[in-house]
Amino acid sequence: MSVVTMKELLEAGVHFGHQVKRWNPKMKRYIFGERNGIYIIDLQKTMKGLENAYNFLKGLSMSGQYVLFVGTKKQAQDSIKDETERAGAFYVNQRWLGGMLTNFTTIKKSIEKLKKVEKMKDDGTYDALTKKEVAKLEKTRTKLDKNLGGLKDMQTLPGALFVVDPRKERIAVQEARILKIPIVAIVDTNCDPDEIDHVIPGNDDAIRAIKLITSKMAAAILEGRDILNKEIEAKAEEARIKEKISQEEEEMAALNEPVIPQIEAASQREEVAE
């Protein structure tokens, strides 16, 4: 079964690229043609790219790794947050802070600071502080949550990035490339596809197009995790069955121990006693 249908892509406007004058020649192989000064993306290539990306992220999820979704442009912010939360992944949808990947140790310290302030707010510590102190802490919490809220539970570097508009998110792309983290991205006609490991040629400006593709990536993660969980459950059940069989064999062995040697041993002890 196909990951996406041609009808879904057309209805979401995934085929609309940028103006002809705003193109990257490297995207030529993904362009079907031109209409009224706008490049039209080859949706056959989009379907192929989507399927490839879907299978990659599903496999990544099956291995227990997770994905970081990145999309800070206004059209992408809601889709990135909603679909990432649905998939149980991580996201950046407001601002990419330099070093989020390459200086992750420092970023983790900021995340811990955010968690600490949140705990203070929840456990009643705020009640013992002055209004000025609370206002200062709230300002810090709001700022950290805005930029790092989608990374709060991220303990290690991600297994891959999913990016909406790699041209806009060029710093995130550069950091991922430095660390050799695979990149999946919606790549419009003004982007450089050579920087991306798994290209999904498509409209990165239309809300419906972004929502459609992002939802498919979230679905891939969920499917992969479901398979992983079933494998874990199957192995656990297999281990329980083996343990039960082993216990039953031990019990049977105990019941089948020969009685005669025990009687002979008892007789010998009586003879020695006499």
Tab-separated table of C-alpha atoms in Angstrom:
chain	number	residue	atom	x	y	z
A	1	MET	CA	0.000	0.000	0.000
A	2	SER	CA	1.328	3.444	-0.946
A	3	VAL	CA	2.370	5.835	1.813
A	4	VAL	CA	0.488	8.681	0.098
A	5	THR	CA	-1.835	9.048	-2.887
A	6	MET	CA	-1.476	11.377	-5.831
A	7	LYS	CA	-4.846	12.870	-4.916
A	8	GLU	CA	-3.643	13.755	-1.407
A	9	LEU	CA	-0.550	15.452	-2.807
A	10	LEU	CA	-2.509	17.445	-5.393
A	11	GLU	CA	-5.176	18.561	-2.921
A	12	ALA	CA	-2.500	19.759	-0.487
A	13	GLY	CA	-0.668	21.676	-3.216
A	14	VAL	CA	2.569	19.770	-2.719
A	15	HIS	CA	3.404	20.193	-6.433
A	16	PHE	CA	3.723	23.989	-6.357
A	17	GLY	CA	7.340	25.141	-6.247
A	18	HIS	CA	8.841	28.629	-6.119
A	19	GLN	CA	9.032	31.242	-8.844
A	20	VAL	CA	11.251	30.312	-11.761
A	21	LYS	CA	13.706	33.098	-10.910
A	22	ARG	CA	14.137	31.726	-7.371
A	23	TRP	CA	15.299	28.208	-8.116
A	24	ASN	CA	18.305	26.057	-7.370
A	25	PRO	CA	19.542	24.328	-10.571
A	26	LYS	CA	20.319	21.197	-8.536
A	27	MET	CA	16.552	20.690	-8.174
A	28	LYS	CA	16.120	20.299	-11.934
A	29	ARG	CA	15.739	16.517	-11.712
A	30	TYR	CA	12.734	16.930	-9.403
A	31	ILE	CA	10.885	19.482	-11.561
A	32	PHE	CA	8.075	18.409	-13.895
A	33	GLY	CA	7.641	21.739	-15.673
A	34	GLU	CA	6.719	25.399	-15.342
A	35	ARG	CA	3.351	27.137	-15.206
A	36	ASN	CA	2.754	30.896	-15.020
A	37	GLY	CA	6.272	31.536	-13.783
A	38	ILE	CA	6.047	28.844	-11.069
A	39	TYR	CA	7.929	25.563	-11.138
A	40	ILE	CA	5.783	22.429	-10.854
A	41	ILE	CA	7.338	19.619	-8.843
A	42	ASP	CA	7.228	16.073	-10.233
A	43	LEU	CA	4.856	14.333	-7.817
A	44	GLN	CA	6.019	10.904	-8.942
A	45	LYS	CA	9.404	11.854	-7.479
A	46	THR	CA	7.645	13.169	-4.378
A	47	MET	CA	5.816	9.864	-3.863
A	48	LYS	CA	9.061	7.945	-4.259
A	49	GLY	CA	10.889	10.290	-1.874
A	50	LEU	CA	8.095	10.060	0.687
A	51	GLU	CA	8.098	6.275	0.599
A	52	ASN	CA	11.879	6.182	0.978
A	53	ALA	CA	11.771	8.624	3.917
A	54	TYR	CA	8.860	6.754	5.519
A	55	ASN	CA	10.692	3.423	5.433
A	56	PHE	CA	13.879	5.018	6.742
A	57	LEU	CA	12.161	6.625	9.743
A	58	LYS	CA	10.142	3.477	10.421
A	59	GLY	CA	13.344	1.441	10.507
A	60	LEU	CA	15.012	4.008	12.742
A	61	SER	CA	12.088	3.860	15.163
A	62	MET	CA	12.167	0.048	15.109
A	63	SER	CA	15.787	0.215	16.276
A	64	GLY	CA	14.784	2.322	19.289
A	65	GLN	CA	16.169	5.619	18.016
A	66	TYR	CA	14.200	8.834	17.811
A	67	VAL	CA	13.799	11.746	15.407
A	68	LEU	CA	14.130	15.493	15.925
A	69	PHE	CA	11.608	17.504	13.885
A	70	VAL	CA	12.719	21.005	12.859
A	71	GLY	CA	10.485	23.666	11.338
A	72	THR	CA	10.610	27.245	12.621
A	73	LYS	CA	8.813	29.066	9.799
A	74	LYS	CA	5.317	30.212	10.747
A	75	GLN	CA	3.568	27.843	8.315
A	76	ALA	CA	5.302	24.825	9.890
A	77	GLN	CA	5.183	25.585	13.615
A	78	ASP	CA	1.806	24.046	14.468
A	79	SER	CA	2.245	20.937	12.316
A	80	ILE	CA	5.707	20.295	13.734
A	81	LYS	CA	4.480	20.542	17.335
A	82	ASP	CA	1.229	18.608	16.858
A	83	GLU	CA	2.641	15.718	14.822
A	84	THR	CA	5.763	15.395	16.947
A	85	GLU	CA	3.727	15.166	20.136
A	86	ARG	CA	1.493	12.568	18.468
A	87	ALA	CA	4.547	10.513	17.525
A	88	GLY	CA	6.323	10.934	20.854
A	89	ALA	CA	9.352	12.542	19.188
A	90	PHE	CA	11.160	15.857	19.799
A	91	TYR	CA	10.921	19.183	18.022
A	92	VAL	CA	12.200	22.720	17.499
A	93	ASN	CA	9.522	25.019	16.079
A	94	GLN	CA	10.438	28.497	17.300
A	95	ARG	CA	14.132	29.191	16.924
A	96	TRP	CA	17.150	27.053	16.226
A	97	LEU	CA	19.833	27.964	18.740
A	98	GLY	CA	23.345	27.554	17.376
A	99	GLY	CA	24.941	24.480	18.937
A	100	MET	CA	21.722	22.599	19.630
A	101	LEU	CA	23.465	19.535	18.206
A	102	THR	CA	27.174	20.369	18.087
A	103	ASN	CA	27.153	21.789	21.632
A	104	PHE	CA	24.494	19.514	23.059
A	105	THR	CA	26.175	19.307	26.483
A	106	THR	CA	25.521	23.014	27.062
A	107	ILE	CA	21.980	22.709	25.701
A	108	LYS	CA	21.314	19.887	28.185
A	109	LYS	CA	22.318	22.202	31.031
A	110	SER	CA	19.751	24.740	29.841
A	111	ILE	CA	17.133	21.972	29.656
A	112	GLU	CA	17.938	20.957	33.240
A	113	LYS	CA	17.567	24.589	34.286
A	114	LEU	CA	14.133	24.679	32.635
A	115	LYS	CA	13.071	21.519	34.465
A	116	LYS	CA	14.323	22.923	37.769
A	117	VAL	CA	12.314	26.143	37.409
A	118	GLU	CA	9.220	24.165	36.358
A	119	LYS	CA	9.581	22.007	39.474
A	120	MET	CA	9.821	25.137	41.629
A	121	LYS	CA	6.603	26.400	40.085
A	122	ASP	CA	4.769	23.108	40.603
A	123	ASP	CA	5.955	22.202	44.122
A	124	GLY	CA	4.993	25.513	45.734
A	125	THR	CA	8.475	27.040	45.962
A	126	TYR	CA	7.127	30.140	44.218
A	127	ASP	CA	4.868	30.783	47.237
A	128	ALA	CA	7.878	31.486	49.442
A	129	LEU	CA	9.409	33.993	47.003
A	130	THR	CA	8.783	37.670	46.401
A	131	LYS	CA	6.783	38.837	43.391
A	132	LYS	CA	9.965	40.200	41.834
A	133	GLU	CA	11.766	36.858	42.218
A	134	VAL	CA	8.805	34.955	40.792
A	135	ALA	CA	8.564	37.349	37.833
A	136	LYS	CA	12.263	36.840	37.083
A	137	LEU	CA	11.952	33.051	37.247
A	138	GLU	CA	8.835	33.097	35.072
A	139	LYS	CA	10.633	35.183	32.467
A	140	THR	CA	13.463	32.637	32.418
A	141	ARG	CA	11.052	29.692	32.281
A	142	THR	CA	9.004	31.183	29.441
A	143	LYS	CA	12.093	31.919	27.355
A	144	LEU	CA	13.617	28.477	27.897
A	145	ASP	CA	10.324	26.694	27.281
A	146	LYS	CA	9.790	28.585	24.024
A	147	ASN	CA	13.149	27.497	22.625
A	148	LEU	CA	13.724	24.162	24.377
A	149	GLY	CA	10.259	22.934	25.369
A	150	GLY	CA	10.238	20.373	22.570
A	151	LEU	CA	13.566	18.908	23.734
A	152	LYS	CA	12.889	18.509	27.464
A	153	ASP	CA	13.171	14.715	27.471
A	154	MET	CA	15.914	14.438	24.850
A	155	GLN	CA	18.846	12.786	26.634
A	156	THR	CA	21.102	12.064	23.655
A	157	LEU	CA	21.600	13.238	20.089
A	158	PRO	CA	18.817	12.154	17.707
A	159	GLY	CA	19.106	9.324	15.217
A	160	ALA	CA	17.873	11.623	12.429
A	161	LEU	CA	16.447	15.057	11.651
A	162	PHE	CA	13.234	15.778	9.783
A	163	VAL	CA	13.418	19.315	8.396
A	164	VAL	CA	10.858	21.607	6.794
A	165	ASP	CA	12.749	23.981	4.457
A	166	PRO	CA	16.456	23.112	4.801
A	167	ARG	CA	17.327	26.481	3.255
A	168	LYS	CA	15.820	28.315	6.211
A	169	GLU	CA	17.094	25.727	8.690
A	170	ARG	CA	20.613	25.771	7.214
A	171	ILE	CA	22.328	25.931	10.632
A	172	ALA	CA	20.479	22.821	11.813
A	173	VAL	CA	21.408	21.082	8.554
A	174	GLN	CA	25.071	22.094	8.912
A	175	GLU	CA	25.259	20.804	12.479
A	176	ALA	CA	23.645	17.495	11.517
A	177	ARG	CA	26.076	17.073	8.624
A	178	ILE	CA	29.054	17.766	10.897
A	179	LEU	CA	27.851	15.045	13.276
A	180	LYS	CA	26.845	12.723	10.407
A	181	ILE	CA	23.219	12.632	11.555
A	182	PRO	CA	20.947	11.607	8.631
A	183	ILE	CA	18.577	14.301	7.367
A	184	VAL	CA	15.077	13.834	5.957
A	185	ALA	CA	13.613	17.024	4.510
A	186	ILE	CA	10.863	18.646	2.475
A	187	VAL	CA	12.959	20.185	-0.294
A	188	ASP	CA	11.432	22.952	-2.417
A	189	THR	CA	12.724	24.183	-5.786
A	190	ASN	CA	14.947	26.834	-4.163
A	191	CYS	CA	16.852	24.366	-1.938
A	192	ASP	CA	20.025	22.307	-2.353
A	193	PRO	CA	19.067	18.600	-2.389
A	194	ASP	CA	22.700	17.492	-2.166
A	195	GLU	CA	22.755	18.422	1.531
A	196	ILE	CA	19.890	16.053	2.314
A	197	ASP	CA	20.097	12.279	2.748
A	198	HIS	CA	16.407	11.576	2.124
A	199	VAL	CA	14.842	14.170	-0.176
A	200	ILE	CA	11.080	14.718	-0.281
A	201	PRO	CA	10.621	17.197	-3.145
A	202	GLY	CA	7.646	19.387	-2.313
A	203	ASN	CA	6.078	22.686	-1.376
A	204	ASP	CA	7.579	23.852	1.930
A	205	ASP	CA	5.422	26.984	2.216
A	206	ALA	CA	1.814	25.751	2.095
A	207	ILE	CA	0.399	24.773	5.496
A	208	ARG	CA	-1.590	21.832	4.069
A	209	ALA	CA	1.444	20.459	2.219
A	210	ILE	CA	3.616	20.685	5.321
A	211	LYS	CA	0.901	19.100	7.463
A	212	LEU	CA	0.417	16.196	5.059
A	213	ILE	CA	4.090	15.285	4.777
A	214	THR	CA	4.836	15.844	8.464
A	215	SER	CA	1.902	13.602	9.424
A	216	LYS	CA	3.284	10.815	7.221
A	217	MET	CA	6.662	11.059	8.951
A	218	ALA	CA	4.943	10.877	12.343
A	219	ALA	CA	3.000	7.818	11.153
A	220	ALA	CA	6.274	6.138	10.144
A	221	ILE	CA	7.670	6.646	13.640
A	222	LEU	CA	4.512	5.290	15.263
A	223	GLU	CA	4.475	2.212	13.023
A	224	GLY	CA	8.123	1.498	13.736
A	225	ARG	CA	7.639	1.869	17.478
A	226	ASP	CA	4.599	-0.406	17.406
A	227	ILE	CA	6.647	-3.117	15.686
A	228	LEU	CA	9.469	-2.645	18.212
A	229	ASN	CA	7.079	-2.895	21.173
A	230	LYS	CA	5.528	-6.073	19.771
A	231	GLU	CA	9.000	-7.593	19.308
A	232	ILE	CA	9.910	-6.686	22.889
A	233	GLU	CA	6.657	-8.207	24.168
A	234	ALA	CA	7.206	-11.354	22.090
A	235	LYS	CA	10.745	-11.791	23.470
A	236	ALA	CA	9.516	-11.227	27.015
A	237	GLU	CA	6.765	-13.816	26.517
A	238	GLU	CA	9.287	-16.263	25.046
A	239	ALA	CA	11.534	-15.756	28.077
A	240	ARG	CA	8.588	-16.360	30.443
A	241	ILE	CA	7.665	-19.580	28.623
A	242	LYS	CA	11.269	-20.843	28.745
A	243	GLU	CA	11.472	-20.078	32.460
A	244	LYS	CA	8.178	-21.897	33.104
A	245	ILE	CA	9.332	-24.947	31.120
A	246	SER	CA	12.619	-24.970	33.036
A	247	GLN	CA	10.792	-24.852	36.381
A	248	GLU	CA	8.459	-27.678	35.335
A	249	GLU	CA	11.421	-29.806	34.225
A	250	GLU	CA	13.116	-29.255	37.592
A	251	GLU	CA	9.927	-30.241	39.427
A	252	MET	CA	9.550	-33.389	37.304
A	253	ALA	CA	13.178	-34.288	37.897
A	254	ALA	CA	12.675	-33.951	41.653
A	255	LEU	CA	9.619	-36.227	41.540
A	256	ASN	CA	11.459	-38.839	39.488
A	257	GLU	CA	14.526	-39.128	41.731
A	258	PRO	CA	15.180	-42.859	42.499
A	259	VAL	CA	14.030	-43.976	45.974
A	260	ILE	CA	16.192	-47.174	46.277
A	261	PRO	CA	19.562	-45.420	46.723
A	262	GLN	CA	18.007	-43.397	49.545
A	263	ILE	CA	16.779	-46.620	51.261
A	264	GLU	CA	20.196	-48.284	50.856
A	265	ALA	CA	21.902	-45.250	52.332
A	266	ALA	CA	19.560	-45.346	55.315
A	267	SER	CA	20.273	-49.103	55.858
A	268	GLN	CA	24.015	-48.498	55.774
A	269	ARG	CA	23.661	-45.798	58.435
A	270	GLU	CA	21.697	-48.233	60.656
A	271	GLU	CA	24.371	-50.965	60.259
A	272	VAL	CA	27.116	-48.545	61.239
A	273	ALA	CA	25.108	-47.484	64.280
A	274	GLU	CA	24.812	-51.150	65.465
